[in-house]
Coordinates of C-alpha atoms and ligand atoms in Angstrom, one line a residue:
X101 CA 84.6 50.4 150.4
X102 CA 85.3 53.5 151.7
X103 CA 87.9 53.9 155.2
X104 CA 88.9 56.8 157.4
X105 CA 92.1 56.2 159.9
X106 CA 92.5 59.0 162.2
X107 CA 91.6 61.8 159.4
X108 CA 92.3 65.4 160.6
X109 CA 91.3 68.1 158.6
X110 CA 92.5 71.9 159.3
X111 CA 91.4 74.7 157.3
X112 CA 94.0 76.9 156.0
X113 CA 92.3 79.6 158.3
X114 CA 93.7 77.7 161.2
X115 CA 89.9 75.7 161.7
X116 CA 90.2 72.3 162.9
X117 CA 87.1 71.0 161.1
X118 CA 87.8 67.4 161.6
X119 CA 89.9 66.0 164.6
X120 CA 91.0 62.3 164.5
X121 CA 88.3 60.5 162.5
X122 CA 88.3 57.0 161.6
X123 CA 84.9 55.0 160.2
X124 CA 84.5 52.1 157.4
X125 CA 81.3 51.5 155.1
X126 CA 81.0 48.7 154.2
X127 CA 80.1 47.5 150.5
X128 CA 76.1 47.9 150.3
X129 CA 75.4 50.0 153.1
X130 CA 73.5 53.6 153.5
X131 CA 75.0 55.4 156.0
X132 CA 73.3 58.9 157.3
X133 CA 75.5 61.6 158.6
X134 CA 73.8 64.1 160.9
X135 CA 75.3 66.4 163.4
X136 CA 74.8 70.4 164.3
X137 CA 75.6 73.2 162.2
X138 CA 79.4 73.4 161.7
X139 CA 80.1 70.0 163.1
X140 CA 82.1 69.1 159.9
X141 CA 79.7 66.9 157.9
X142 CA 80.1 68.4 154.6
X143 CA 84.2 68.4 155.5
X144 CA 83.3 64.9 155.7
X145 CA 81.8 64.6 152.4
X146 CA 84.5 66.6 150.6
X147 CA 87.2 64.4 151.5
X148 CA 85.6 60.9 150.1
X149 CA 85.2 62.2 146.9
X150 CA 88.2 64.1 147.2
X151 CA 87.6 68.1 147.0
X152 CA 89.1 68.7 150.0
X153 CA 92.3 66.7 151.1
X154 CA 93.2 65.9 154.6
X155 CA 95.7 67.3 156.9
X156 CA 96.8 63.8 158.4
X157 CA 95.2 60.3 157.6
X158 CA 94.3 58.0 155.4
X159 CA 91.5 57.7 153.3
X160 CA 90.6 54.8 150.9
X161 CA 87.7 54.9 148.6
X162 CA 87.0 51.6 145.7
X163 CA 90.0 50.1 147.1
X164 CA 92.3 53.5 146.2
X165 CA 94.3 55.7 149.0
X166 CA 93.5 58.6 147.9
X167 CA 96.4 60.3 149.4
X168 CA 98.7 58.2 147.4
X169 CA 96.7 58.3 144.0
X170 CA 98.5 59.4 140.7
X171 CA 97.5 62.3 139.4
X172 CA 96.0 59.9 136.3
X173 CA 94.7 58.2 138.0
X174 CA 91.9 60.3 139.7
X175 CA 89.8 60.6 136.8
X176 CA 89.3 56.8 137.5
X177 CA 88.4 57.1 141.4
X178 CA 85.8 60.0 140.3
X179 CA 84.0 58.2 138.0
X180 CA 83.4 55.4 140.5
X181 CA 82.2 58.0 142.9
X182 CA 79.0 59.9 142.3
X183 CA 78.1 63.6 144.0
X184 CA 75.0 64.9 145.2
X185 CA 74.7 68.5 146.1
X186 CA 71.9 70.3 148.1
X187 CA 71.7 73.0 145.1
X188 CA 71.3 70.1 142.7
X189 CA 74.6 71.7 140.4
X190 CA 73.1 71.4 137.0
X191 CA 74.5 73.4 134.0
X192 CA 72.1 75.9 133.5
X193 CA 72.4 76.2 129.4
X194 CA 72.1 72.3 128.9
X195 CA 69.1 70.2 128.5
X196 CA 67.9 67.4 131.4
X197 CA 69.8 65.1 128.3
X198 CA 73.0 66.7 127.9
X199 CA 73.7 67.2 131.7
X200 CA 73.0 63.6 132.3
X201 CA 75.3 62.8 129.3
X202 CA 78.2 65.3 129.8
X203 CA 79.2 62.9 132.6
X204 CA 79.6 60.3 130.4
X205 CA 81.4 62.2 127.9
X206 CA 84.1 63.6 130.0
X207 CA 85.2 60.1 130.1
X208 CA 84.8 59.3 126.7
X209 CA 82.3 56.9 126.0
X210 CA 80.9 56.0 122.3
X211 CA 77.8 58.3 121.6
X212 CA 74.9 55.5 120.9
X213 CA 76.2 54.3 124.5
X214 CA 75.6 57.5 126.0
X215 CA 71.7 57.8 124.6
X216 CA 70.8 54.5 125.3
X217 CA 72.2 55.0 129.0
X218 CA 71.1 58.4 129.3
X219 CA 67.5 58.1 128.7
X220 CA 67.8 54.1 130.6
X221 CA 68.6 56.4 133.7
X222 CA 66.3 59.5 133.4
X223 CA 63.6 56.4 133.0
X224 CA 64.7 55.0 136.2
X225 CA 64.1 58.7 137.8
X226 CA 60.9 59.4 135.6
X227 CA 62.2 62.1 133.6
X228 CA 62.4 60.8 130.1
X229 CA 59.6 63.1 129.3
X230 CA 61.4 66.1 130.4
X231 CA 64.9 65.3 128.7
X232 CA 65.1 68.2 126.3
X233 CA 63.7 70.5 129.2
X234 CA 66.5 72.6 130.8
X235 CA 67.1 72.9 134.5
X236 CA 65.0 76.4 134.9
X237 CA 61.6 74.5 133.6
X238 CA 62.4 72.4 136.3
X239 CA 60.3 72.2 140.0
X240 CA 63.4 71.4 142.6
X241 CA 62.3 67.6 143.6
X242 CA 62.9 67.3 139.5
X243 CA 66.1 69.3 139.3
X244 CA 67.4 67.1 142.0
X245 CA 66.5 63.9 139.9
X246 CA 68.3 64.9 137.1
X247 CA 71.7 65.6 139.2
X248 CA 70.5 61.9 140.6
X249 CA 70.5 60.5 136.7
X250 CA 73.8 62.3 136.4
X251 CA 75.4 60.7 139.8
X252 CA 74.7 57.4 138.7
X253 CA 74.7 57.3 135.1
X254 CA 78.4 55.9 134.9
X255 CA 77.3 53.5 137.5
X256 CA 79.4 54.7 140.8
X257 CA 80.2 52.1 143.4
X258 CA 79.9 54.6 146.0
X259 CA 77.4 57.9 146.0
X260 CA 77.9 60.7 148.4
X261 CA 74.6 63.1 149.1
X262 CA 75.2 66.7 151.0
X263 CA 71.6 67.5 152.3
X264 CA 70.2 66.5 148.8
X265 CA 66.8 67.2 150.5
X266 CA 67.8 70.6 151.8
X267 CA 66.0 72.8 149.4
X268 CA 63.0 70.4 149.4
X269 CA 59.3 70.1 150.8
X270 CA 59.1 67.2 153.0
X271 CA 56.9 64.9 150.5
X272 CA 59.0 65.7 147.4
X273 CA 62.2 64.8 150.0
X274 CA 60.5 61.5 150.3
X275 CA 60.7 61.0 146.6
X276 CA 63.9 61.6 146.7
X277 CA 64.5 59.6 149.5
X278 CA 63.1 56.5 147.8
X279 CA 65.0 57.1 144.9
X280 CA 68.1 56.6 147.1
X281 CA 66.6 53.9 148.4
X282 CA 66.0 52.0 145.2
X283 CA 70.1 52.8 143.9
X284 CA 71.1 51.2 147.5
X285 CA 69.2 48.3 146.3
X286 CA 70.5 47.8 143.5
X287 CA 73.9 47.4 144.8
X288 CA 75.2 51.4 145.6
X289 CA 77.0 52.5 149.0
X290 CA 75.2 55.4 150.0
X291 CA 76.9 58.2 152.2
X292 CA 73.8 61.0 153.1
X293 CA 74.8 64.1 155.1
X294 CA 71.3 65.2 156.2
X295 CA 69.6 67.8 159.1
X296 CA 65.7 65.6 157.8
X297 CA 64.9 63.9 161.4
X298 CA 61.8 62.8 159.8
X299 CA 64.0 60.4 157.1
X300 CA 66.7 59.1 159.3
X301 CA 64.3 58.8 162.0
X302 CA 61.6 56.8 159.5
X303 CA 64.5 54.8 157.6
X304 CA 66.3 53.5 160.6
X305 CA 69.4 52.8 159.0
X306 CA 73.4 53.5 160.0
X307 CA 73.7 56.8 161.5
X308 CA 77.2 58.4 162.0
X309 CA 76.6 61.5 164.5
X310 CA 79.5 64.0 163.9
X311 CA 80.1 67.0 166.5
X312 CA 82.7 69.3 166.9
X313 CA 84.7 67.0 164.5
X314 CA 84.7 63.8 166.2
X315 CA 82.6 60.8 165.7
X316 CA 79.8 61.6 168.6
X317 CA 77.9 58.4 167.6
X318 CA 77.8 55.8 164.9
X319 CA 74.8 53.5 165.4
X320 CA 73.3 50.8 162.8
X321 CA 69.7 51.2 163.4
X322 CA 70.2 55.0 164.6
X323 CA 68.2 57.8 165.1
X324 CA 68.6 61.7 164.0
X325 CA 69.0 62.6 167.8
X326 CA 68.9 66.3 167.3
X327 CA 65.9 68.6 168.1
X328 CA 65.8 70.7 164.9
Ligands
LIG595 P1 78.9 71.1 158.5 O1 78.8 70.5 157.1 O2 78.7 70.1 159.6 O3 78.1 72.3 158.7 P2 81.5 72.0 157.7 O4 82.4 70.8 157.3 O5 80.9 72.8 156.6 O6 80.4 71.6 158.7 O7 82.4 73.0 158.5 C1 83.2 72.6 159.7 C2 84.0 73.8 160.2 O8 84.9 74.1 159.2 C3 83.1 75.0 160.4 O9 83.7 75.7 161.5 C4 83.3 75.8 159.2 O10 83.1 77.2 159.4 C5 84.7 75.5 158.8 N1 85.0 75.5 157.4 C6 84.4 74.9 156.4 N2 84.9 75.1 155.2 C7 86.0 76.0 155.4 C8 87.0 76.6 154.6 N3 87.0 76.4 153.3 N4 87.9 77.4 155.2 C9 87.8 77.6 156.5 N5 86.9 77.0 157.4 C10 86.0 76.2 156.8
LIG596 P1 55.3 60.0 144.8 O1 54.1 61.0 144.8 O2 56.2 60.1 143.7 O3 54.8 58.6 145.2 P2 55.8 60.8 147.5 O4 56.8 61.8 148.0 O5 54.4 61.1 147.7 O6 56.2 60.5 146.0 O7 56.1 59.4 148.2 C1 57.2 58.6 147.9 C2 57.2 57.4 148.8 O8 57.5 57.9 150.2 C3 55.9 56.7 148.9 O9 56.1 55.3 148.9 C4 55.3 57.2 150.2 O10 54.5 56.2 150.8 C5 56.5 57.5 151.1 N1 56.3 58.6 152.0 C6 55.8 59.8 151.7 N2 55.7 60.6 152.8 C7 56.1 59.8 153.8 C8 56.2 60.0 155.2 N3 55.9 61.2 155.8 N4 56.7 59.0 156.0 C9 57.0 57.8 155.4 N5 56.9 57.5 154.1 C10 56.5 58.5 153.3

C-alpha cells in the first residue's frame, strides 16, 4: 500500500530532514507517527501524498512509484489519497456542502452523484445539519469533520493526518479520533502524525517513532514514548 526504500530528503536550504528511511503499511493498517519537534514527521507526510519529492528513494503509494508517475497521471494517485491538515484547510467562502463537493468536482463527477455522496459523507461525520453553514460558524472539532468528509468523500485507499488533533481539546480530539477509527474500519489505511500521548497511548496501535530523520522505533502495539 504504501513503501519507502531508503528515502532521503534534503531541503533546498541544505537540511537533511530525512536520512535513509524505508517502512511499508500494509493494506488496512493505522499507523501513528510521533517523534520530537523537527524530527521530520510532517516531511514524512508530504512525500506520501506527494508535496514534497525526495532527494533519493523510492516511494510507492496504491501500487504507483511516485517518482516515476506521468505527469497525467497524478491527478489519479491524489484522488486515491486523502489529506488531513492540523488547520483543517477549508475554503473560507464555501459552504460545509461545497467544500465537501469541490473534491469531487475537480475530478469531474455527474452532479446528482456529488449530492447524494456529499451529504452520505457529512452523515457519516454528523454534519448534514450544518451543510449550508460556512467554515467560520464552525467550532474546530466541526471544522475538522468537514475536512474529514472532504478526505474521504472520493473514497481514498489511503488517508494521511498531520496532527489533525493539534488545534483540539482533548475530548473533541477523541471524536475525532473515533472518526478515524470508524474510516480504518471500514477498509482505509491510516497514516497519523500526532504529539497526543493520551491517543496513541489509549489506541495501542503501530507506532513509527521518527527522530533526527531516521526510523527510532516502529512498534505494532506501540506507545507515544515521549514526555510532552
Ligand atoms: P516535524 O514535522 O517532525 O516537526 P519537519 O518535517 O517539519 O519535522 O521538519 C524536519 C526538518 O526539516 C526541520 O529541521 C525543519 O526545520 C526542516 N524543514 C522543514 N521544511 C523545510 C523547508 N521547506 N525548507 C527547509 N527546511 C525545512
Ligand atoms: P461524543 O460526545 O461525540 O461521544 P467524545 O469526545 O465525548 O465524543 O467521545 C468520543 C468517544 O471517545 C467516546 O466513545 C468516548 O467513550 C471516547 N473517549 C472520550 N474521551 C476518552 C478518553 N479520555 N479515553 C478514552 N476514550 C475516550
Amino acid at each position: 500500500m504504501i513503501e519507502m526504500h531508503d528515502v532521503w530528503k534534503t531541503y533546498a536550504d541544505g537540511t537533511e530532514a530525512l536520512r535513509g528511511i524505508s517502512i511499508k503499511v500494509n493494506p488496512g493498517d493505522f499507523v501513528y507517527v510521533v517523534g520530537p519537534s523537527g524530527a521530520g514527521k510532517s516531511t514524512f507526510m508530504k512525500l506520501m501524498y506527494r508535496e514534497e519529492r525526495p532527494t533519493k528513494g523510492q516511494i510507492f503509494v496504491n501500487g504507483f512509484n511516485l517518482e516515476r508517475l506521468k505527469q497525467r497521471k497524478i491527478p489519479y494517485v491524489r484522488r486515491n489519497i486523502g489529506v488531513i491538515f492540523q488547520d483543517y484547510r477549508l475554503l473560507p467562502k464555501l459552504t460545509v456542502f461545497e467544500n465537501v463537493a469541490f473534491a469531487m468536482e475537480v475530478i469531474e463527477t455527474p452532479k446528482r452523484t456529488i449530492k447524494r455522496r456529499v451529504m452520505e459523507v457529512l452523515d457519516l461525520v454528523k454534519l448534514k445539519e450544518k451543510a449550508g453553514s460556512l467554515p467560520t460558524q464552525l467550532s474546530g472539532g466541526e471544522q475538522q469533520r468537514v475536512a474529514i468528509a472532504r478526505a474521504i468523500v472520493n473514497n481514498p485507499a489511503v488517508i494521511i493526518a498531520d496532527e489533525p488533533t493539534g488545534n483540539l481539546d482533548p475530548e473533541t480530539s477523541w471524536g475525532i479520533m473515533k472518526l478515524l477509527e470508524e474510516i480504518n474500519l471500514r477498509g482505509a489505511t491510516i497514516v497519523m502524525a500526532t504529539h497526543n500521548k493520551e491517543i496513541v497511548n489509549t489506541m495501542r496501535k503501530r507506532v513509527i517513532a521518527i527522530e533526527n530523520g531516521r526510523i527510532a522505533r516502529d512498534e505494532q502495539r506501540g506507545e507515544y514514548g515521549y514526555e510532552d
